[in-house]
Amino acid sequence: MEPEPMKTEHFIQLLAEDLPSRPGHPGTALMRWMLPTAILTGSAFLLLAGARADLLGDGLLPTLMKMILGALLAWAAIPGARTLIRPEVSIDEPLRRLATIAVFLAVLLGADLMFRGADGWFLRMFGSSVVACLTIIPSLALLPLIVSLCALRGGATTAPALSGGLAGLASAGLAIIAYGVFCTEDNPVFVATWYSLAAVLVAALGAILGRNLLRW
Amino acid sequence: MRLALDGDAHAYRTLLGAITPHLRNDVRRVLMRAGRGTADLEDIVQETLLAIHLKRATWDRTLPFTPWLNAVSRYKTIDALRRSGLRKEVELDGLEDALPAPEGHGDDALDSRRLLDALDARQREIVEQIMLMGRSASEVGRALGMSEGAVRVALHRALRKLAASFRAGPDGTGTHEN
């Protein structure tokens, strides 16, 4: 073994002097910031825009369907983003839960086709609020996405784009829970198409931002 | 590491000192395999030590330490290789043979000057006093008329700045982040 060069020894001295800085865990920071931010943005939106009028009547079941989709997205993406804070995890582990969402969407579409048949499928897909869906969901997700990326910067992900993408998906999921209470488009085909597309857009934004912001 | 995370500076120094030779071997092996010289070796080792330090909270203390350590080392080494690869393509393509090969650790002084350039005067003073004179934060505080806490805050900022300047590379290209 060669002799220790002086400088690295001194460098270690420097690091040891900084030991009391005690960084907090980025996973804790993520939960502490993303969830309250999403709740605040979501409730602010619902206060301004109002819930759908028939929320407690005919609208209840479709609203629940949308909220379940949003909750599933968050449930699938948040643990993934948290796990990837650690540098030594493999990247396929966080992706497994995402398959659940595909199953849920398939069930939605299958049920719709079974009960209403294939006729008018295309019309049902388009509905009348595609633009609202594709703008409001990403807008609601933006702030939670930014704070979660800030929290994740304390982490040590070896897959920055994936981490950012999962943060985006989680933020979109939380945004969907709020938007679902407002939106009156109840066709499963509509929800499966446009809600998913909105979530994918936010995930893509998260991935692009993560690629740059989450390197360390 | 568990002791160190609880604030035992002596345990921390011992741990970092004990893993340094292993890090050096690992980094050297990767550099050799990539067909690179070992001129950047000590630089990468120190960058890795700094990453271990700044990211220590991401180690789950219920899990083994070695996989975490190896992952940090691999990430930093590959990152450094990629950076120097970019640099070589732009500036040094074909010039390596014409340049004198660095001897041993002869470029240490250069490295430390480059790194210290990233810091402001106060931070540089603190870093130099701790590194070169072996003073503690409280001793430095007394010498500079600062509280120990202020020294520690400045030191921590300085370390984060160092990490960012490592990432950016010596010519200041690359991403600038804190």
Short mmCIF file of C-alpha atoms in Angstrom, two decimals:
data_model
loop_
_atom_site.label_atom_id
_atom_site.label_comp_id
_atom_site.label_asym_id
_atom_site.label_seq_id
_atom_site.Cartn_x
_atom_site.Cartn_y
_atom_site.Cartn_z
CA MET A 1 0.00 0.00 0.00
CA GLU A 2 1.42 3.36 -0.98
CA PRO A 3 1.74 6.09 1.63
CA GLU A 4 -1.29 8.29 2.12
CA PRO A 5 -0.81 11.60 0.28
CA MET A 6 -1.07 14.48 2.68
CA LYS A 7 -3.83 16.33 1.01
CA THR A 8 -6.55 13.70 1.21
CA GLU A 9 -5.75 13.23 4.87
CA HIS A 10 -6.31 16.93 5.41
CA PHE A 11 -9.43 16.82 3.34
CA ILE A 12 -10.86 14.16 5.66
CA GLN A 13 -10.06 16.48 8.55
CA LEU A 14 -12.16 19.12 6.81
CA LEU A 15 -15.10 16.75 6.35
CA ALA A 16 -14.93 15.62 9.96
CA GLU A 17 -15.12 19.24 11.12
CA ASP A 18 -18.41 19.49 9.21
CA LEU A 19 -19.88 16.38 10.85
CA PRO A 20 -22.28 18.35 13.10
CA SER A 21 -24.08 19.68 10.01
CA ARG A 22 -26.33 16.59 10.16
CA PRO A 23 -28.28 16.60 6.91
CA GLY A 24 -31.92 15.59 7.26
CA HIS A 25 -33.28 12.64 5.31
CA PRO A 26 -34.49 13.68 1.85
CA GLY A 27 -37.35 11.17 2.04
CA THR A 28 -38.73 12.93 5.10
CA ALA A 29 -38.28 16.29 3.38
CA LEU A 30 -40.13 14.96 0.34
CA MET A 31 -43.20 13.95 2.35
CA ARG A 32 -43.08 17.07 4.49
CA TRP A 33 -43.13 19.34 1.44
CA MET A 34 -44.86 17.57 -1.42
CA LEU A 35 -48.00 16.39 0.39
CA PRO A 36 -48.88 19.73 2.08
CA THR A 37 -48.13 21.64 -1.12
CA ALA A 38 -50.40 19.33 -3.11
CA ILE A 39 -53.16 19.62 -0.49
CA LEU A 40 -52.88 23.41 -0.48
CA THR A 41 -52.91 23.78 -4.28
CA GLY A 42 -55.73 21.26 -4.57
CA SER A 43 -57.93 22.92 -1.95
CA ALA A 44 -57.19 26.40 -3.31
CA PHE A 45 -58.30 25.21 -6.75
CA LEU A 46 -61.48 23.62 -5.39
CA LEU A 47 -62.28 26.75 -3.37
CA LEU A 48 -61.96 28.86 -6.50
CA ALA A 49 -63.47 26.53 -9.09
CA GLY A 50 -65.91 24.69 -6.84
CA ALA A 51 -66.67 20.99 -6.71
CA ARG A 52 -69.09 19.54 -9.25
CA ALA A 53 -72.71 20.20 -8.31
CA ASP A 54 -73.79 16.55 -8.20
CA LEU A 55 -70.82 15.41 -6.17
CA LEU A 56 -72.96 13.70 -3.55
CA GLY A 57 -75.45 12.34 -6.08
CA ASP A 58 -74.84 10.84 -9.50
CA GLY A 59 -71.35 12.25 -9.61
CA LEU A 60 -70.09 10.32 -6.61
CA LEU A 61 -69.08 7.08 -8.28
CA PRO A 62 -67.23 8.64 -11.25
CA THR A 63 -65.51 11.05 -8.88
CA LEU A 64 -64.36 8.14 -6.79
CA MET A 65 -63.04 6.45 -9.92
CA LYS A 66 -60.94 9.53 -10.72
CA MET A 67 -59.73 9.89 -7.15
CA ILE A 68 -58.70 6.24 -7.12
CA LEU A 69 -56.72 6.77 -10.32
CA GLY A 70 -54.98 9.80 -8.78
CA ALA A 71 -54.31 7.97 -5.52
CA LEU A 72 -52.94 4.95 -7.42
CA LEU A 73 -50.55 7.18 -9.33
CA ALA A 74 -49.30 8.75 -6.11
CA TRP A 75 -49.15 5.37 -4.38
CA ALA A 76 -47.09 3.94 -7.21
CA ALA A 77 -44.75 6.87 -7.76
CA ILE A 78 -44.00 8.23 -4.27
CA PRO A 79 -42.31 5.08 -2.90
CA GLY A 80 -40.34 4.84 -6.14
CA ALA A 81 -39.07 8.40 -5.85
CA ARG A 82 -38.25 7.77 -2.18
CA THR A 83 -36.42 4.53 -2.89
CA LEU A 84 -34.34 6.12 -5.60
CA ILE A 85 -32.96 8.59 -3.07
CA ARG A 86 -30.59 5.75 -2.19
CA PRO A 87 -27.81 5.27 -4.72
CA GLU A 88 -27.53 1.49 -4.41
CA VAL A 89 -31.08 0.48 -5.44
CA SER A 90 -31.78 -1.01 -8.84
CA ILE A 91 -34.08 1.03 -11.03
CA ASP A 92 -36.57 -1.70 -11.93
CA GLU A 93 -37.74 -2.02 -8.33
CA PRO A 94 -39.61 1.33 -8.30
CA LEU A 95 -41.20 0.59 -11.66
CA ARG A 96 -43.09 -2.50 -10.60
CA ARG A 97 -45.97 -0.65 -8.94
CA LEU A 98 -46.64 1.31 -12.10
CA ALA A 99 -47.96 -1.89 -13.66
CA THR A 100 -50.90 -1.68 -11.22
CA ILE A 101 -52.02 1.51 -12.92
CA ALA A 102 -52.04 -0.14 -16.31
CA VAL A 103 -54.26 -2.87 -14.85
CA PHE A 104 -56.64 -0.29 -13.35
CA LEU A 105 -56.90 1.58 -16.66
CA ALA A 106 -57.50 -1.66 -18.52
CA VAL A 107 -60.33 -2.54 -16.12
CA LEU A 108 -61.89 0.91 -16.64
CA LEU A 109 -61.76 0.61 -20.40
CA GLY A 110 -62.93 -2.99 -20.34
CA ALA A 111 -65.93 -2.12 -18.15
CA ASP A 112 -66.85 0.76 -20.43
CA LEU A 113 -66.70 -1.39 -23.55
CA MET A 114 -68.69 -4.14 -21.86
CA PHE A 115 -71.54 -1.89 -20.69
CA ARG A 116 -71.74 0.56 -23.56
CA GLY A 117 -70.31 -1.39 -26.43
CA ALA A 118 -67.84 -0.13 -28.97
CA ASP A 119 -70.29 2.29 -30.62
CA GLY A 120 -69.52 5.94 -30.01
CA TRP A 121 -66.27 4.98 -28.36
CA PHE A 122 -64.45 7.69 -30.22
CA LEU A 123 -66.97 10.40 -29.25
CA ARG A 124 -66.83 9.38 -25.61
CA MET A 125 -63.10 9.68 -25.72
CA PHE A 126 -63.20 13.33 -26.71
CA GLY A 127 -65.90 14.77 -24.44
CA SER A 128 -65.85 18.55 -24.08
CA SER A 129 -63.13 19.47 -21.63
CA VAL A 130 -59.97 17.99 -23.06
CA VAL A 131 -58.19 21.33 -22.97
CA ALA A 132 -59.22 22.03 -19.37
CA CYS A 133 -58.07 18.58 -18.34
CA LEU A 134 -54.71 18.92 -20.06
CA THR A 135 -54.01 22.38 -18.66
CA ILE A 136 -55.49 22.30 -15.16
CA ILE A 137 -53.98 18.97 -14.05
CA PRO A 138 -50.41 19.97 -15.03
CA SER A 139 -50.90 23.43 -13.50
CA LEU A 140 -52.03 21.92 -10.21
CA ALA A 141 -49.10 19.51 -10.29
CA LEU A 142 -46.45 22.13 -11.01
CA LEU A 143 -45.89 23.46 -7.49
CA PRO A 144 -45.83 20.01 -5.82
CA LEU A 145 -43.41 18.88 -8.54
CA ILE A 146 -41.05 21.79 -7.89
CA VAL A 147 -40.99 21.30 -4.12
CA SER A 148 -40.50 17.56 -4.48
CA LEU A 149 -37.57 18.09 -6.85
CA CYS A 150 -36.07 20.49 -4.30
CA ALA A 151 -36.45 17.82 -1.61
CA LEU A 152 -34.98 15.13 -3.87
CA ARG A 153 -31.91 17.25 -4.52
CA GLY A 154 -30.74 16.16 -1.09
CA GLY A 155 -30.87 12.57 -2.29
CA ALA A 156 -28.32 10.52 -4.19
CA THR A 157 -30.25 9.04 -7.09
CA THR A 158 -28.25 7.29 -9.77
CA ALA A 159 -31.19 7.68 -12.17
CA PRO A 160 -31.96 11.43 -12.07
CA ALA A 161 -34.42 11.42 -14.98
CA LEU A 162 -36.39 8.50 -13.54
CA SER A 163 -36.48 10.12 -10.10
CA GLY A 164 -37.77 13.34 -11.60
CA GLY A 165 -40.30 11.47 -13.71
CA LEU A 166 -41.65 9.65 -10.65
CA ALA A 167 -41.89 12.94 -8.77
CA GLY A 168 -43.88 14.29 -11.70
CA LEU A 169 -46.17 11.27 -11.77
CA ALA A 170 -46.78 11.53 -8.02
CA SER A 171 -47.55 15.26 -8.31
CA ALA A 172 -49.92 14.59 -11.20
CA GLY A 173 -51.64 11.87 -9.16
CA LEU A 174 -52.22 14.25 -6.28
CA ALA A 175 -53.44 16.93 -8.71
CA ILE A 176 -55.87 14.42 -10.24
CA ILE A 177 -57.44 13.74 -6.86
CA ALA A 178 -58.42 17.43 -6.65
CA TYR A 179 -59.30 17.85 -10.32
CA GLY A 180 -61.49 14.76 -10.22
CA VAL A 181 -63.78 16.46 -7.70
CA PHE A 182 -64.30 19.32 -10.17
CA CYS A 183 -64.41 17.58 -13.55
CA THR A 184 -67.78 16.42 -14.89
CA GLU A 185 -66.51 14.18 -17.67
CA ASP A 186 -67.44 10.77 -16.40
CA ASN A 187 -66.61 8.50 -19.30
CA PRO A 188 -63.95 6.00 -18.32
CA VAL A 189 -62.57 6.31 -21.85
CA PHE A 190 -62.16 10.05 -21.39
CA VAL A 191 -60.55 9.66 -17.97
CA ALA A 192 -58.26 6.87 -19.07
CA THR A 193 -57.08 8.84 -22.09
CA TRP A 194 -56.75 12.44 -21.01
CA TYR A 195 -56.02 12.07 -17.31
CA SER A 196 -53.26 9.64 -18.23
CA LEU A 197 -51.91 11.95 -20.90
CA ALA A 198 -51.89 14.86 -18.43
CA ALA A 199 -49.98 12.67 -15.96
CA VAL A 200 -47.51 11.61 -18.64
CA LEU A 201 -46.90 15.25 -19.57
CA VAL A 202 -46.08 16.15 -15.96
CA ALA A 203 -43.90 13.04 -15.66
CA ALA A 204 -42.00 14.06 -18.79
CA LEU A 205 -41.46 17.55 -17.40
CA GLY A 206 -40.27 16.00 -14.14
CA ALA A 207 -37.87 13.74 -16.02
CA ILE A 208 -36.37 16.64 -17.98
CA LEU A 209 -35.99 18.78 -14.87
CA GLY A 210 -34.70 15.82 -12.86
CA ARG A 211 -32.03 15.03 -15.41
CA ASN A 212 -30.52 18.43 -14.75
CA LEU A 213 -31.44 19.17 -11.16
CA LEU A 214 -30.94 15.79 -9.51
CA ARG A 215 -27.35 15.16 -10.57
CA TRP A 216 -24.91 15.28 -7.68
CA MET B 1 -20.53 4.98 10.10
CA ARG B 2 -23.31 4.48 12.62
CA LEU B 3 -21.16 6.05 15.33
CA ALA B 4 -20.17 8.81 12.93
CA LEU B 5 -23.78 9.63 12.09
CA ASP B 6 -24.37 10.03 15.81
CA GLY B 7 -21.72 12.73 15.82
CA ASP B 8 -18.55 10.86 16.78
CA ALA B 9 -15.96 12.82 14.77
CA HIS B 10 -13.14 10.47 15.75
CA ALA B 11 -15.04 7.45 14.44
CA TYR B 12 -15.84 9.40 11.29
CA ARG B 13 -12.20 10.31 10.61
CA THR B 14 -11.16 6.72 11.21
CA LEU B 15 -13.85 5.42 8.87
CA LEU B 16 -13.04 7.85 6.06
CA GLY B 17 -9.33 7.14 6.49
CA ALA B 18 -9.97 3.40 6.38
CA ILE B 19 -12.10 3.46 3.24
CA THR B 20 -9.82 5.84 1.34
CA PRO B 21 -7.29 3.17 0.21
CA HIS B 22 -10.18 1.01 -1.04
CA LEU B 23 -11.71 3.94 -2.88
CA ARG B 24 -8.35 4.72 -4.42
CA ASN B 25 -7.99 1.12 -5.63
CA ASP B 26 -11.49 1.05 -7.07
CA VAL B 27 -11.07 4.37 -8.85
CA ARG B 28 -7.68 3.33 -10.19
CA ARG B 29 -9.13 0.10 -11.54
CA VAL B 30 -11.91 1.95 -13.35
CA LEU B 31 -9.46 4.50 -14.77
CA MET B 32 -7.17 1.74 -16.02
CA ARG B 33 -10.02 -0.14 -17.61
CA ALA B 34 -11.14 3.04 -19.37
CA GLY B 35 -7.60 3.46 -20.66
CA ARG B 36 -7.09 6.71 -18.77
CA GLY B 37 -4.05 7.79 -16.87
CA THR B 38 -4.20 8.15 -13.11
CA ALA B 39 -3.55 11.89 -13.08
CA ASP B 40 -7.08 12.59 -11.84
CA LEU B 41 -7.05 9.75 -9.32
CA GLU B 42 -6.72 11.75 -6.11
CA ASP B 43 -9.18 14.33 -7.38
CA ILE B 44 -11.84 11.68 -7.93
CA VAL B 45 -11.10 10.07 -4.55
CA GLN B 46 -11.64 13.39 -2.83
CA GLU B 47 -14.77 14.13 -4.82
CA THR B 48 -16.09 10.73 -3.76
CA LEU B 49 -15.23 11.38 -0.11
CA LEU B 50 -17.06 14.69 -0.35
CA ALA B 51 -20.11 12.97 -1.87
CA ILE B 52 -20.04 10.34 0.89
CA HIS B 53 -19.99 13.16 3.38
CA LEU B 54 -22.74 15.30 1.86
CA LYS B 55 -25.02 12.37 1.02
CA ARG B 56 -24.47 10.36 4.20
CA ALA B 57 -28.14 10.73 5.18
CA THR B 58 -29.16 8.63 2.18
CA TRP B 59 -27.54 5.56 3.67
CA ASP B 60 -30.20 3.50 5.44
CA ARG B 61 -28.47 2.50 8.64
CA THR B 62 -30.44 -0.73 8.90
CA LEU B 63 -28.78 -1.93 5.68
CA PRO B 64 -25.15 -2.89 4.96
CA PHE B 65 -22.84 0.06 4.37
CA THR B 66 -20.65 -1.40 1.61
CA PRO B 67 -23.25 -1.51 -1.22
CA TRP B 68 -24.11 2.11 -0.55
CA LEU B 69 -20.45 3.09 -0.50
CA ASN B 70 -19.72 1.24 -3.74
CA ALA B 71 -22.72 2.85 -5.44
CA VAL B 72 -21.57 6.35 -4.49
CA SER B 73 -18.02 5.59 -5.62
CA ARG B 74 -19.17 4.10 -8.93
CA TYR B 75 -21.47 7.04 -9.67
CA LYS B 76 -18.80 9.65 -8.92
CA THR B 77 -16.07 7.82 -10.83
CA ILE B 78 -18.21 7.37 -13.94
CA ASP B 79 -19.34 10.98 -13.70
CA ALA B 80 -15.73 12.16 -13.52
CA LEU B 81 -14.75 9.93 -16.45
CA ARG B 82 -17.59 11.24 -18.55
CA ARG B 83 -16.61 14.81 -17.76
CA SER B 84 -12.95 14.36 -18.52
CA GLY B 85 -13.90 12.48 -21.67
CA LEU B 86 -15.84 15.51 -22.85
CA ARG B 87 -12.97 17.78 -21.99
CA LYS B 88 -10.47 15.64 -23.87
CA GLU B 89 -12.57 15.55 -26.99
CA VAL B 90 -12.79 19.30 -27.06
CA GLU B 91 -9.34 20.38 -26.01
CA LEU B 92 -6.84 17.63 -25.70
CA ASP B 93 -7.63 15.32 -28.54
CA GLY B 94 -4.31 13.85 -29.68
CA LEU B 95 -2.30 16.12 -27.43
CA GLU B 96 -1.84 13.64 -24.59
CA ASP B 97 1.40 12.29 -26.01
CA ALA B 98 2.87 15.74 -26.37
CA LEU B 99 2.06 16.74 -22.81
CA PRO B 100 4.41 15.68 -20.02
CA ALA B 101 2.84 12.97 -17.87
CA PRO B 102 2.07 14.20 -14.36
CA GLU B 103 4.38 12.66 -11.78
CA GLY B 104 2.79 11.01 -8.75
CA HIS B 105 0.84 13.57 -6.79
CA GLY B 106 2.66 16.51 -8.26
CA ASP B 107 -0.55 18.22 -9.32
CA ASP B 108 -2.06 18.23 -5.85
CA ALA B 109 -1.15 21.85 -5.29
CA LEU B 110 -2.78 22.79 -8.55
CA ASP B 111 -5.95 20.94 -7.67
CA SER B 112 -6.32 22.53 -4.29
CA ARG B 113 -5.75 26.00 -5.73
CA ARG B 114 -8.35 25.37 -8.38
CA LEU B 115 -10.84 24.17 -5.80
CA LEU B 116 -10.19 27.01 -3.42
CA ASP B 117 -10.82 29.45 -6.26
CA ALA B 118 -14.48 28.51 -6.08
CA LEU B 119 -14.72 29.84 -2.52
CA ASP B 120 -14.95 33.39 -1.26
CA ALA B 121 -12.14 34.82 0.87
CA ARG B 122 -13.72 34.02 4.21
CA GLN B 123 -14.54 30.43 3.23
CA ARG B 124 -11.05 29.93 1.82
CA GLU B 125 -9.52 31.19 5.04
CA ILE B 126 -11.61 28.75 7.08
CA VAL B 127 -10.88 25.80 4.81
CA GLU B 128 -7.15 26.52 4.80
CA GLN B 129 -6.96 26.89 8.56
CA ILE B 130 -8.71 23.58 9.12
CA MET B 131 -6.96 21.68 6.35
CA LEU B 132 -3.45 23.02 6.47
CA MET B 133 -3.14 24.02 10.10
CA GLY B 134 -5.30 21.27 11.54
CA ARG B 135 -7.42 23.66 13.59
CA SER B 136 -10.90 22.88 14.85
CA ALA B 137 -13.95 25.00 14.05
CA SER B 138 -13.86 26.66 17.46
CA GLU B 139 -10.14 27.48 17.14
CA VAL B 140 -10.74 28.96 13.69
CA GLY B 141 -13.62 30.97 15.09
CA ARG B 142 -11.37 32.43 17.78
CA ALA B 143 -8.69 33.26 15.23
CA LEU B 144 -11.12 34.97 12.87
CA GLY B 145 -13.38 36.54 15.47
CA MET B 146 -16.40 34.45 14.47
CA SER B 147 -18.63 32.22 16.56
CA GLU B 148 -18.06 28.50 16.21
CA GLY B 149 -21.54 28.17 14.73
CA ALA B 150 -20.85 30.78 12.05
CA VAL B 151 -17.62 28.97 11.15
CA ARG B 152 -19.52 25.72 10.79
CA VAL B 153 -22.20 27.27 8.60
CA ALA B 154 -19.54 28.85 6.37
CA LEU B 155 -17.64 25.55 6.24
CA HIS B 156 -20.74 23.63 5.22
CA ARG B 157 -21.52 26.15 2.47
CA ALA B 158 -17.92 25.92 1.32
CA LEU B 159 -18.16 22.14 1.05
CA ARG B 160 -21.33 22.36 -1.01
CA LYS B 161 -19.66 24.87 -3.26
CA LEU B 162 -16.67 22.56 -3.62
CA ALA B 163 -19.00 19.74 -4.66
CA ALA B 164 -20.59 21.99 -7.27
CA SER B 165 -17.22 23.06 -8.64
CA PHE B 166 -16.08 19.43 -8.83
CA ARG B 167 -19.20 18.73 -10.87
CA ALA B 168 -18.59 21.66 -13.14
CA GLY B 169 -15.05 20.56 -13.99
CA PRO B 170 -11.86 22.63 -13.83
CA ASP B 171 -12.66 24.85 -16.77
CA GLY B 172 -16.02 25.79 -15.34
CA THR B 173 -18.08 24.05 -17.99
CA GLY B 174 -20.93 21.71 -17.14
CA THR B 175 -23.82 22.28 -14.80
CA HIS B 176 -23.65 24.96 -12.16
CA GLU B 177 -25.62 23.98 -9.13
CA ASN B 178 -25.39 24.29 -5.44
#
